[in-house]
Structures are given as structure tokens and as C-alpha cells.
Amino acid sequence: MLNVIIAIVVIILLTIGIVWLIDKFVPSKIKPVINILLWGLIIYLGYITFMSVYKEIQFNQLKVKRYAVVIERLIDVRDTQLAYKEVKGEYADSFDKLISFIDVDSVPITQRRDTLILDEERTRAFGGVETMKTITLIDTLDHWFVKDSIFRGSDRYKNMADVGVGKEGSKFTLQAGKIEDIPVFEASVEKAIILDDQEKYLIEKEKQVVSVDGVNGPKLSVGSMEEVNTTGNWPKNYSKKQ
């Protein structure tokens, strides 16, 4: 983009130079026609330069708005997956499982406490001398429902798989598995889907972003299938929730 702008600016300057040369050396009879044509070219090139910059500004504004929508949905997926794992011991590998979990299941509120009990085996070994041991008890105090806690009565979870912006009808990709017996998951969507109706060269440029204040890589995602990680790949400035 920068190279294109520089090239257009150079052409404009050359055109202005040509206009000056014409004014100096071309016969006066044909000067008006040539001047009109050249100034028309200057205006046209100026318009192209302005629009090339303005389109990128518009693209960046639209991108931020759409990313905010997608990120909020990915955070919902992440929070639901964490609750699912707390109950099931693993992450869900489909949105149907997550939605069913929200509708039906609840997460227990527990309390851990240590207590002393008689160690019968050691008591026998010591000839009847009472020997105590410490065990940990987990008491279930109550339960909380994901629907009420994360979604606060909203039914938006029913459309959890929908990206919501960009290419019509697009869905998130959801994966789940294990890394060395540790559960992992990843929910993601390609930037090209989010920005589907935009200029192709701007989308390609966005897919190659490497920046501390941008979304790096070709997609938005939360979690990872390559490392134990439940965070998103976006910087803090894109969402109030993390």
C-alpha cells in the first residue's frame, strides 16, 4: 500500500512538472486543452490516493467492530468450556454438547476440609494403640447453573456456534483433546470469514499482522490444541473481558 501511494504521489509531481513545461514551451493555442487534460489527471490521481488511504481507515474501523463481536462470543465459549471441564473432567468437542450442558447441568460449589480418623491398619500393626490419619473431605455446598451465571438469563448460548458477523451462516471451528493427558480445546474462526465482504488485498494484509496491539495470524481463536492454554490470541484493547 505504501509503495502504491508513493508511486501515485511521484506521478502527480511529474504531471505538475509537465504542466509547467507545457506552459513554458507549448504553443498557446493548444495549451488550454492539454492543461485541462493534465489537471484532470492530477485530480484523478489525487482521488485515488485519498481513497486508498480512506479505504484502509474504514477497513480498520470495521475490523475492530467485528472482532469485538467475535471475541465476546469466543469468551462465552471459553467460560462454558471451563465450567464443562469442571463437571465432566474434559472439554466438549462439539457445540451441541456445550449447549446441552448449559440447558441441563450445574456446577457444584464445594468446600475442602481436613479431618482426623482412626487408621485401622496401623492401629492393628501397633498392637491396638490407636493411630490417627488425616483425610480430606470435599463437601458439596450448593450448585450454580451456567445459564444463570455466565449468560444471566440470556438465551444467546443457543447460537454459540455462530460467528455472528462476516460471511453469512459461518460457524466457529471447535476442537478438543489432550496433551500428555491434560485436556485442551480450541475455538476459532478465520479472519477471511469475519471480513468476507472487504477488499481481498486488505484481508490478506490483515492475515499477516504481527503486532503487540493487533490480532496476529490468520484467525481469531481461544484456547489451543498445541499447548495448555485457555486464553485468546487478541490483545487486551479488543475486549473489556479477558
XYZ file of N, CA and C in Angstrom:
726
model
N 0.833 -1.211 0.000
C 0.000 0.000 0.000
C 0.863 1.255 0.000
N 1.906 1.284 0.831
C 2.788 2.447 0.908
C 3.467 2.693 -0.436
N 3.892 1.616 -1.094
C 4.554 1.746 -2.395
C 3.611 2.339 -3.441
N 2.336 1.925 -3.391
C 1.343 2.455 -4.332
C 1.152 3.949 -4.117
N 1.045 4.358 -2.856
C 0.846 5.776 -2.541
C 2.046 6.594 -3.004
N 3.260 6.097 -2.748
C 4.473 6.806 -3.174
C 4.494 6.955 -4.692
N 4.116 5.855 -5.393
C 4.104 5.896 -6.859
C 3.117 6.933 -7.369
N 1.933 6.993 -6.760
C 0.910 7.957 -7.200
C 1.369 9.390 -6.940
N 1.985 9.618 -5.773
C 2.492 10.959 -5.444
C 3.568 11.388 -6.448
N 4.466 10.464 -6.786
C 5.513 10.762 -7.775
C 4.892 11.129 -9.115
N 3.864 10.361 -9.536
C 3.189 10.641 -10.818
C 2.541 12.020 -10.792
N 1.927 12.359 -9.658
C 1.291 13.676 -9.529
C 2.329 14.781 -9.675
N 3.477 14.623 -9.001
C 4.539 15.631 -9.078
C 5.082 15.742 -10.505
N 5.249 14.596 -11.164
C 5.707 14.617 -12.552
C 4.700 15.316 -13.460
N 3.419 15.062 -13.198
C 2.371 15.691 -14.007
C 2.383 17.206 -13.830
N 2.559 17.632 -12.588
C 2.647 19.079 -12.325
C 3.844 19.672 -13.069
N 4.956 18.911 -13.068
C 6.139 19.368 -13.802
C 5.880 19.476 -15.286
N 5.132 18.494 -15.803
C 4.800 18.524 -17.231
C 3.922 19.733 -17.551
N 2.974 20.025 -16.674
C 2.109 21.194 -16.862
C 2.948 22.465 -16.937
N 3.929 22.556 -16.076
C 4.804 23.762 -16.075
C 5.590 23.859 -17.380
N 6.101 22.694 -17.854
C 6.863 22.681 -19.102
C 5.986 23.080 -20.294
N 4.756 22.552 -20.277
C 3.824 22.893 -21.347
C 3.544 24.387 -21.348
N 3.366 24.918 -20.148
C 3.075 26.349 -20.021
C 4.219 27.192 -20.578
N 5.427 26.651 -20.489
C 6.605 27.388 -20.942
C 6.843 27.247 -22.446
N 6.643 26.030 -22.956
C 7.142 25.752 -24.296
C 6.081 25.365 -25.347
N 4.872 24.988 -24.935
C 3.855 24.575 -25.914
C 3.118 25.807 -26.441
N 2.789 25.795 -27.743
C 2.049 26.936 -28.330
C 0.748 27.215 -27.577
N 0.431 28.469 -27.487
C -0.697 28.904 -26.660
C -2.046 28.374 -27.142
N -2.172 28.029 -28.431
C -3.447 27.571 -28.962
C -3.907 26.242 -28.348
N -2.950 25.356 -28.113
C -3.331 24.029 -27.606
C -3.092 23.876 -26.098
N -2.547 24.924 -25.509
C -2.292 24.864 -24.068
C -3.552 24.576 -23.236
N -4.673 25.270 -23.502
C -5.861 25.033 -22.647
C -6.319 23.580 -22.633
N -6.326 22.933 -23.807
C -6.785 21.544 -23.881
C -5.858 20.626 -23.096
N -4.549 20.788 -23.337
C -3.574 19.932 -22.642
C -3.616 20.174 -21.139
N -3.732 21.437 -20.751
C -3.781 21.759 -19.308
C -4.995 21.130 -18.637
N -6.141 21.208 -19.321
C -7.356 20.607 -18.757
C -7.186 19.107 -18.569
N -6.614 18.458 -19.592
C -6.398 17.005 -19.503
C -5.436 16.651 -18.368
N -4.370 17.388 -18.260
C -3.364 17.090 -17.230
C -3.896 17.382 -15.826
N -4.610 18.500 -15.670
C -5.178 18.788 -14.345
C -6.267 17.777 -13.981
N -6.984 17.301 -14.993
C -7.948 16.227 -14.741
C -7.245 14.970 -14.244
N -6.079 14.667 -14.858
C -5.287 13.508 -14.421
C -4.784 13.686 -12.994
N -4.350 14.906 -12.673
C -3.875 15.192 -11.310
C -4.992 14.978 -10.292
N -6.174 15.516 -10.623
C -7.316 15.360 -9.700
C -7.678 13.888 -9.534
N -7.663 13.151 -10.645
C -8.000 11.721 -10.592
C -6.995 10.948 -9.739
N -5.716 11.208 -9.944
C -4.686 10.526 -9.163
C -4.774 10.908 -7.672
N -5.094 12.181 -7.442
C -5.275 12.613 -6.046
C -6.432 11.889 -5.384
N -7.507 11.706 -6.155
C -8.681 10.991 -5.637
C -8.330 9.538 -5.310
N -7.582 8.896 -6.216
C -7.172 7.511 -5.980
C -6.324 7.406 -4.715
N -5.402 8.348 -4.554
C -4.540 8.351 -3.355
C -5.369 8.501 -2.090
N -6.301 9.452 -2.117
C -7.157 9.671 -0.946
C -7.975 8.428 -0.617
N -8.586 7.827 -1.650
C -9.447 6.670 -1.425
C -8.662 5.462 -0.925
N -7.415 5.299 -1.400
C -6.609 4.164 -0.954
C -6.334 4.256 0.546
N -6.127 5.474 1.035
C -5.905 5.686 2.471
C -7.220 5.582 3.233
N -8.266 6.202 2.675
C -9.562 6.222 3.349
C -10.162 4.827 3.477
N -9.992 3.996 2.435
C -10.498 2.623 2.483
C -9.841 1.829 3.613
N -8.562 2.045 3.803
C -7.859 1.335 4.875
C -8.335 1.796 6.242
N -8.606 3.101 6.367
C -9.151 3.624 7.631
C -10.517 2.997 7.908
N -11.377 2.966 6.888
C -12.703 2.355 7.039
C -12.592 0.865 7.379
N -11.672 0.194 6.717
C -11.453 -1.234 6.965
C -11.056 -1.483 8.416
N -10.137 -0.683 8.921
C -9.674 -0.862 10.305
C -10.785 -0.599 11.312
N -11.622 0.393 11.042
C -12.750 0.675 11.934
C -13.747 -0.483 11.939
N -14.053 -0.996 10.744
C -14.973 -2.131 10.626
C -14.395 -3.371 11.288
N -13.100 -3.601 11.071
C -12.417 -4.755 11.645
C -12.536 -4.766 13.169
N -12.291 -3.629 13.789
C -12.360 -3.546 15.262
C -13.760 -3.881 15.750
N -14.792 -3.365 15.069
C -16.175 -3.632 15.473
C -16.516 -5.112 15.337
N -16.127 -5.714 14.220
C -16.448 -7.126 14.001
C -15.649 -8.032 14.939
N -14.390 -7.705 15.148
C -13.583 -8.503 16.065
C -14.177 -8.477 17.472
N -14.701 -7.315 17.887
C -15.288 -7.201 19.228
C -16.460 -8.165 19.386
N -17.293 -8.286 18.343
C -18.427 -9.217 18.382
C -17.934 -10.653 18.499
N -16.958 -11.012 17.668
C -16.428 -12.378 17.659
C -15.756 -12.719 18.987
N -14.997 -11.785 19.521
C -14.278 -12.028 20.776
C -15.249 -12.267 21.924
N -16.329 -11.484 21.982
C -17.323 -11.691 23.040
C -17.902 -13.101 22.960
N -18.117 -13.602 21.756
C -18.664 -14.954 21.584
C -17.626 -16.013 21.947
N -16.378 -15.768 21.605
C -15.322 -16.721 21.960
C -15.123 -16.782 23.477
N -15.301 -15.658 24.142
C -15.199 -15.647 25.608
C -16.330 -16.472 26.224
N -17.534 -16.374 25.650
C -18.643 -17.215 26.112
C -18.304 -18.701 25.960
N -17.702 -19.051 24.815
C -17.314 -20.442 24.569
C -16.279 -20.874 25.599
N -15.272 -20.036 25.828
C -14.214 -20.359 26.786
C -14.777 -20.572 28.196
N -15.627 -19.659 28.651
C -16.175 -19.758 30.008
C -17.048 -21.005 30.158
N -17.804 -21.326 29.114
C -18.640 -22.525 29.160
C -17.783 -23.786 29.150
N -16.718 -23.782 28.373
C -15.811 -24.935 28.339
C -15.166 -25.169 29.706
N -14.784 -24.108 30.388
C -14.166 -24.250 31.713
C -15.155 -24.864 32.705
N -16.423 -24.426 32.629
C -17.450 -24.999 33.502
C -17.696 -26.468 33.134
N -17.724 -26.757 31.846
C -17.932 -28.141 31.362
C -16.820 -29.056 31.895
N -15.591 -28.597 31.822
C -14.455 -29.402 32.293
C -14.532 -29.637 33.801
N -15.004 -28.636 34.540
C -15.106 -28.783 35.994
C -16.061 -29.911 36.370
N -17.080 -30.112 35.542
C -18.067 -31.160 35.822
C -17.687 -32.480 35.149
N -17.255 -32.409 33.890
C -17.023 -33.624 33.098
C -15.582 -34.122 33.130
N -14.656 -33.268 33.533
C -13.251 -33.667 33.556
C -12.557 -33.545 32.214
N -13.236 -33.039 31.207
C -12.671 -32.848 29.879
C -13.438 -31.738 29.187
N -12.921 -31.303 28.039
C -13.610 -30.259 27.278
C -14.533 -30.878 26.228
N -15.573 -30.154 25.873
C -16.520 -30.629 24.859
C -15.916 -30.458 23.469
N -16.176 -31.425 22.592
C -15.667 -31.343 21.227
C -16.745 -30.953 20.216
N -17.896 -30.512 20.724
C -18.956 -30.041 19.820
C -19.819 -29.008 20.546
N -20.420 -28.135 19.771
C -21.290 -27.115 20.354
C -22.593 -27.721 20.870
N -23.026 -28.812 20.275
C -24.233 -29.483 20.774
C -24.046 -29.915 22.230
N -22.863 -30.433 22.540
C -22.584 -30.849 23.921
C -22.574 -29.656 24.869
N -21.989 -28.559 24.428
C -21.933 -27.361 25.277
C -23.328 -26.796 25.532
N -24.131 -26.709 24.483
C -25.480 -26.158 24.627
C -26.333 -27.050 25.520
N -26.226 -28.364 25.341
C -26.961 -29.302 26.190
C -26.516 -29.181 27.638
N -25.227 -29.005 27.845
C -24.684 -28.833 29.196
C -25.274 -27.601 29.872
N -25.366 -26.511 29.128
C -25.921 -25.276 29.687
C -27.387 -25.471 30.064
N -28.122 -26.197 29.245
C -29.552 -26.409 29.485
C -29.818 -27.326 30.680
N -28.940 -28.313 30.887
C -29.254 -29.398 31.831
C -28.398 -29.390 33.092
N -27.087 -29.222 32.936
C -26.163 -29.458 34.050
C -25.954 -28.239 34.930
N -25.362 -28.501 36.086
C -24.975 -27.441 37.012
C -23.590 -27.754 37.557
N -22.938 -26.732 38.057
C -21.578 -26.877 38.593
C -21.641 -26.847 40.114
N -21.086 -27.863 40.790
C -21.152 -27.882 42.245
C -20.226 -26.848 42.887
N -20.695 -26.262 43.972
C -19.858 -25.395 44.808
C -19.379 -26.256 45.967
N -18.078 -26.486 46.035
C -17.537 -27.423 47.026
C -16.661 -26.724 48.058
N -16.463 -27.448 49.166
C -15.572 -26.976 50.222
C -14.687 -28.138 50.663
N -13.392 -27.926 50.674
C -12.446 -28.958 51.111
C -12.097 -28.745 52.579
N -12.070 -29.845 53.336
C -11.675 -29.743 54.746
C -10.943 -31.014 55.158
N -9.961 -30.833 56.038
C -9.186 -31.958 56.557
C -9.772 -32.420 57.887
N -9.754 -33.730 58.108
C -10.254 -34.278 59.371
C -9.428 -35.494 59.762
N -9.439 -35.811 61.054
C -8.686 -36.962 61.570
C -9.636 -38.153 61.744
N -9.176 -39.319 61.297
C -9.930 -40.555 61.528
C -8.966 -41.646 61.986
N -9.528 -42.697 62.525
C -8.707 -43.813 63.007
C -8.089 -44.563 61.826
N -6.776 -44.762 61.904
C -6.072 -45.561 60.897
C -6.075 -47.007 61.396
N -7.062 -47.775 60.931
C -7.254 -49.133 61.451
C -6.064 -50.045 61.154
N -5.495 -49.924 59.994
C -4.375 -50.794 59.619
C -3.168 -50.563 60.517
N -2.816 -49.300 60.744
C -1.665 -49.000 61.600
C -1.973 -49.292 63.068
N -3.249 -49.111 63.457
C -3.628 -49.435 64.841
C -3.408 -50.919 65.125
N -3.819 -51.773 64.171
C -3.575 -53.222 64.334
C -2.081 -53.529 64.362
N -1.323 -52.811 63.492
C 0.119 -53.059 63.415
C 0.826 -52.705 64.713
N 0.278 -51.705 65.449
C 0.885 -51.281 66.716
C 0.210 -51.939 67.919
N -0.398 -53.051 67.699
C -0.962 -53.835 68.807
C -2.134 -53.189 69.499
N -2.951 -52.486 68.773
C -4.153 -51.887 69.345
C -3.999 -50.455 69.796
N -2.763 -49.903 69.693
C -2.572 -48.497 70.064
C -3.181 -47.621 68.970
N -4.161 -46.831 69.355
C -4.886 -46.037 68.357
C -3.950 -45.071 67.625
N -4.000 -45.132 66.301
C -3.198 -44.254 65.441
C -4.150 -43.541 64.488
N -3.983 -42.246 64.396
C -4.883 -41.436 63.579
C -4.223 -41.061 62.254
N -5.056 -40.766 61.260
C -4.568 -40.259 59.987
C -5.473 -39.130 59.504
N -4.890 -38.265 58.669
C -5.629 -37.110 58.141
C -6.158 -37.427 56.741
N -7.438 -37.139 56.539
C -8.021 -37.286 55.205
C -8.690 -35.965 54.820
N -8.845 -35.778 53.530
C -9.505 -34.570 53.020
C -10.903 -34.913 52.545
N -11.884 -34.196 53.068
C -13.270 -34.384 52.660
C -13.692 -33.213 51.765
N -14.461 -33.526 50.759
C -14.994 -32.486 49.872
C -16.510 -32.450 50.039
N -16.992 -31.357 50.586
C -18.430 -31.189 50.814
C -19.043 -30.358 49.684
N -20.177 -30.797 49.187
C -20.909 -30.026 48.183
C -21.888 -29.107 48.903
N -21.639 -27.799 48.772
C -22.457 -26.815 49.484
C -23.684 -26.401 48.675
N -23.518 -26.314 47.389
C -24.611 -25.840 46.526
C -24.226 -26.112 45.067
N -25.066 -25.670 44.145
C -24.785 -25.783 42.720
C -25.099 -24.453 42.041
N -24.370 -24.147 40.972
C -24.719 -22.976 40.177
C -24.891 -23.393 38.717
N -25.859 -22.760 38.076
C -26.179 -23.094 36.689
C -25.442 -22.148 35.752
N -24.816 -22.714 34.717
C -24.063 -21.929 33.754
C -24.968 -20.888 33.092
N -26.182 -21.296 32.788
C -27.136 -20.400 32.130
C -27.348 -19.123 32.946
N -27.454 -19.282 34.258
C -27.714 -18.123 35.121
C -26.446 -17.337 35.426
N -25.321 -18.043 35.561
C -24.089 -17.377 35.962
C -23.387 -16.681 34.796
N -23.134 -17.397 33.722
C -22.401 -16.834 32.589
C -23.306 -16.008 31.686
N -24.522 -16.501 31.442
C -25.401 -15.854 30.462
C -26.497 -15.005 31.094
N -26.603 -15.060 32.412
C -27.525 -14.184 33.164
C -28.933 -14.143 32.568
N -29.470 -15.316 32.284
C -30.829 -15.422 31.779
C -30.979 -15.241 30.283
N -29.908 -14.839 29.591
C -29.974 -14.657 28.134
C -29.941 -16.014 27.436
N -30.590 -16.102 26.282
C -30.572 -17.354 25.529
C -29.579 -17.302 24.366
N -28.616 -16.378 24.413
C -27.645 -16.250 23.326
C -26.776 -17.502 23.178
N -26.704 -18.304 24.239
C -25.893 -19.517 24.174
C -26.422 -20.498 23.124
N -27.701 -20.396 22.798
C -28.280 -21.308 21.801
C -27.647 -21.109 20.417
N -27.105 -19.903 20.187
C -26.424 -19.602 18.925
C -24.916 -19.486 19.130
N -24.399 -20.191 20.102
C -22.998 -20.095 20.477
C -22.051 -20.441 19.321
N -22.463 -21.315 18.433
C -21.598 -21.754 17.329
C -21.505 -20.715 16.213
N -22.429 -19.746 16.190
C -22.472 -18.763 15.107
C -21.426 -17.671 15.308
N -20.700 -17.346 14.235
C -19.715 -16.269 14.296
C -20.421 -14.927 14.475
N -21.545 -14.748 13.786
C -22.376 -13.563 14.009
C -22.088 -12.383 13.106
N -20.910 -12.328 12.490
C -20.565 -11.245 11.555
C -19.816 -11.843 10.368
N -19.658 -11.031 9.313
C -18.904 -11.505 8.158
C -19.732 -12.411 7.258
N -19.137 -13.496 6.828
C -19.793 -14.416 5.900
C -21.053 -15.001 6.532
N -22.163 -14.868 5.846
C -23.452 -15.298 6.379
C -23.455 -16.808 6.661
N -23.973 -17.165 7.841
C -24.104 -18.564 8.222
C -22.821 -19.223 8.687
N -21.749 -18.456 8.864
C -20.466 -19.045 9.261
C -20.489 -19.489 10.719
N -19.743 -20.566 11.016
C -19.679 -21.160 12.349
C -18.235 -21.202 12.843
N -18.083 -21.201 14.153
C -16.770 -21.409 14.751
C -16.337 -22.868 14.564
N -15.044 -23.071 14.466
C -14.483 -24.417 14.499
C -14.148 -24.743 15.953
N -14.624 -25.888 16.455
C -14.382 -26.280 17.841
C -13.672 -27.630 17.872
N -12.555 -27.676 18.588
C -11.790 -28.909 18.752
C -11.515 -29.141 20.227
N -11.346 -30.399 20.605
C -10.991 -30.749 21.988
C -10.174 -32.028 21.971
N -9.287 -32.159 22.927
C -8.446 -33.355 23.005
C -7.577 -33.280 24.247
N -6.401 -33.908 24.168
C -5.492 -33.916 25.309
C -4.054 -33.752 24.844
N -3.255 -33.105 25.681
C -1.805 -33.028 25.505
C -1.185 -33.657 26.747
N -0.579 -34.810 26.582
C 0.007 -35.544 27.711
C -1.009 -35.699 28.848
N -2.199 -36.155 28.479
C -3.297 -36.423 29.420
C -3.918 -35.174 30.043
N -3.516 -34.008 29.585
C -4.119 -32.759 30.074
C -5.132 -32.280 29.022
N -6.400 -32.095 29.414
C -7.420 -31.666 28.439
C -7.116 -30.297 27.839
N -7.352 -30.150 26.552
C -7.190 -28.872 25.851
C -8.357 -28.691 24.875
N -8.580 -27.453 24.464
C -9.604 -27.170 23.456
C -9.186 -25.940 22.660
N -9.832 -25.753 21.525
C -9.624 -24.538 20.739
C -10.891 -24.232 19.945
N -11.333 -22.980 20.032
C -12.435 -22.480 19.210
C -11.873 -21.356 18.353
N -12.155 -21.378 17.058
C -11.521 -20.406 16.173
C -12.378 -20.093 14.947
N -11.998 -19.010 14.286
C -12.626 -18.638 13.002
C -11.596 -17.861 12.198
N -11.562 -18.093 10.899
C -10.620 -17.405 10.014
C -10.995 -15.929 9.876
N -9.971 -15.067 9.829
C -10.211 -13.642 9.603
C -10.923 -13.408 8.269
N -10.606 -14.241 7.273
C -11.231 -14.088 5.961
C -12.739 -14.263 6.025
N -13.225 -15.043 6.968
C -14.673 -15.227 7.154
C -15.272 -13.997 7.827
N -14.592 -13.485 8.843
C -15.079 -12.303 9.568
C -15.139 -11.081 8.647
N -14.163 -10.971 7.746
C -14.036 -9.792 6.879
C -14.411 -10.119 5.436
N -15.307 -11.057 5.256
C -15.607 -11.661 3.959
C -15.949 -10.659 2.859
N -16.639 -9.587 3.169
C -17.115 -8.652 2.141
C -16.152 -7.493 1.892
N -14.938 -7.574 2.418
C -13.976 -6.492 2.262
C -12.992 -6.763 1.114
N -12.186 -5.737 0.788
C -11.201 -5.868 -0.286
C -10.217 -6.993 0.027
N -9.935 -7.822 -0.975
C -9.092 -9.001 -0.767
C -7.681 -8.634 -0.304
N -7.117 -7.543 -0.874
C -5.746 -7.175 -0.501
C -5.667 -6.713 0.961
N -6.758 -6.102 1.461
C -6.792 -5.681 2.863
C -6.918 -6.897 3.788
N -7.695 -7.885 3.366
C -7.835 -9.120 4.156
C -6.500 -9.849 4.228
N -5.809 -9.962 3.094
C -4.507 -10.642 3.069
C -3.498 -9.926 3.958
N -3.545 -8.599 3.930
C -2.651 -7.813 4.781
C -2.957 -8.056 6.253
N -4.246 -8.121 6.597
C -4.657 -8.350 7.982
C -4.244 -9.744 8.455
N -4.291 -10.733 7.579
C -3.914 -12.106 7.947
C -2.428 -12.219 8.295
N -1.636 -11.274 7.812
C -0.194 -11.313 8.036
C 0.267 -10.407 9.170
N -0.672 -9.873 9.937
C -0.336 -8.945 11.013
C 0.559 -9.608 12.065
N 1.617 -8.907 12.437
C 2.462 -9.307 13.567
C 2.680 -8.038 14.385
N 1.931 -7.900 15.479
C 1.950 -6.655 16.236
C 1.488 -6.909 17.664
N 2.018 -6.118 18.596
C 1.626 -6.280 20.000
C 0.213 -5.772 20.250
N -0.289 -4.874 19.393
C -1.636 -4.337 19.589
C -2.605 -4.800 18.509
N -2.254 -5.883 17.800
C -3.133 -6.444 16.783
C -3.373 -7.919 17.033
N -4.292 -8.495 16.256
C -4.563 -9.934 16.332
C -3.640 -10.627 15.338
N -2.626 -11.294 15.843
C -1.626 -11.900 14.969
C -2.139 -13.182 14.317
N -1.713 -13.399 13.079
C -2.067 -14.632 12.399
C -3.343 -14.528 11.586
N -3.742 -15.639 10.943
C -4.873 -15.624 10.016
C -6.237 -15.852 10.664
N -6.302 -16.026 11.987
C -7.592 -16.333 12.614
C -7.695 -15.739 14.009
N -8.927 -15.656 14.522
C -9.193 -15.350 15.926
C -9.474 -16.673 16.625
N -8.874 -16.861 17.796
C -9.052 -18.137 18.481
C -8.943 -17.969 19.984
N -9.507 -18.937 20.695
C -9.343 -19.028 22.138
C -8.995 -20.469 22.459
N -8.066 -20.654 23.410
C -7.562 -21.991 23.678
C -6.526 -22.391 22.639
N -6.037 -23.619 22.742
C -5.026 -24.103 21.799
C -4.985 -25.617 21.815
N -4.783 -26.208 20.639
C -4.591 -27.649 20.538
C -3.114 -28.021 20.561
N -2.242 -27.014 20.667
C -0.803 -27.253 20.642
C -0.134 -27.022 21.985
N -0.802 -26.316 22.888
C -0.274 -26.087 24.228
C -1.429 -25.934 25.212
N -1.138 -26.114 26.499
C -2.175 -25.986 27.530
C -2.415 -24.498 27.765
N -3.504 -23.996 27.211
C -3.745 -22.562 27.194
C -5.235 -22.306 26.975
N -5.840 -21.462 27.789
C -7.266 -21.148 27.629
C -7.500 -19.668 27.326
N -6.452 -18.965 26.934
C -6.588 -17.539 26.618
C -6.853 -17.340 25.127
N -7.246 -16.110 24.770
C -7.474 -15.771 23.377
C -6.233 -15.168 22.752
N -6.178 -15.113 21.432
C -4.996 -14.584 20.750
C -5.129 -13.108 20.393
N -6.033 -12.403 21.096
C -6.226 -10.976 20.843
C -5.634 -10.164 21.991
N -5.186 -8.928 21.719
C -4.664 -8.061 22.793
C -5.794 -7.498 23.644
N -5.453 -6.969 24.815
C -6.457 -6.506 25.770
C -7.322 -5.373 25.227
N -6.780 -4.573 24.316
C -7.536 -3.415 23.835
C -8.746 -3.804 22.978
N -8.883 -5.075 22.626
C -10.008 -5.503 21.796
C -11.237 -5.919 22.608
N -11.076 -6.112 23.917
C -12.227 -6.547 24.728
C -12.049 -6.120 26.168
N -13.170 -5.785 26.813
C -13.140 -5.445 28.237
C -13.026 -6.690 29.093
N -13.553 -7.814 28.572
C -13.467 -9.104 29.271
C -12.292 -9.883 28.731
N -11.616 -10.662 29.596
C -10.472 -11.468 29.152
C -10.651 -12.911 29.586
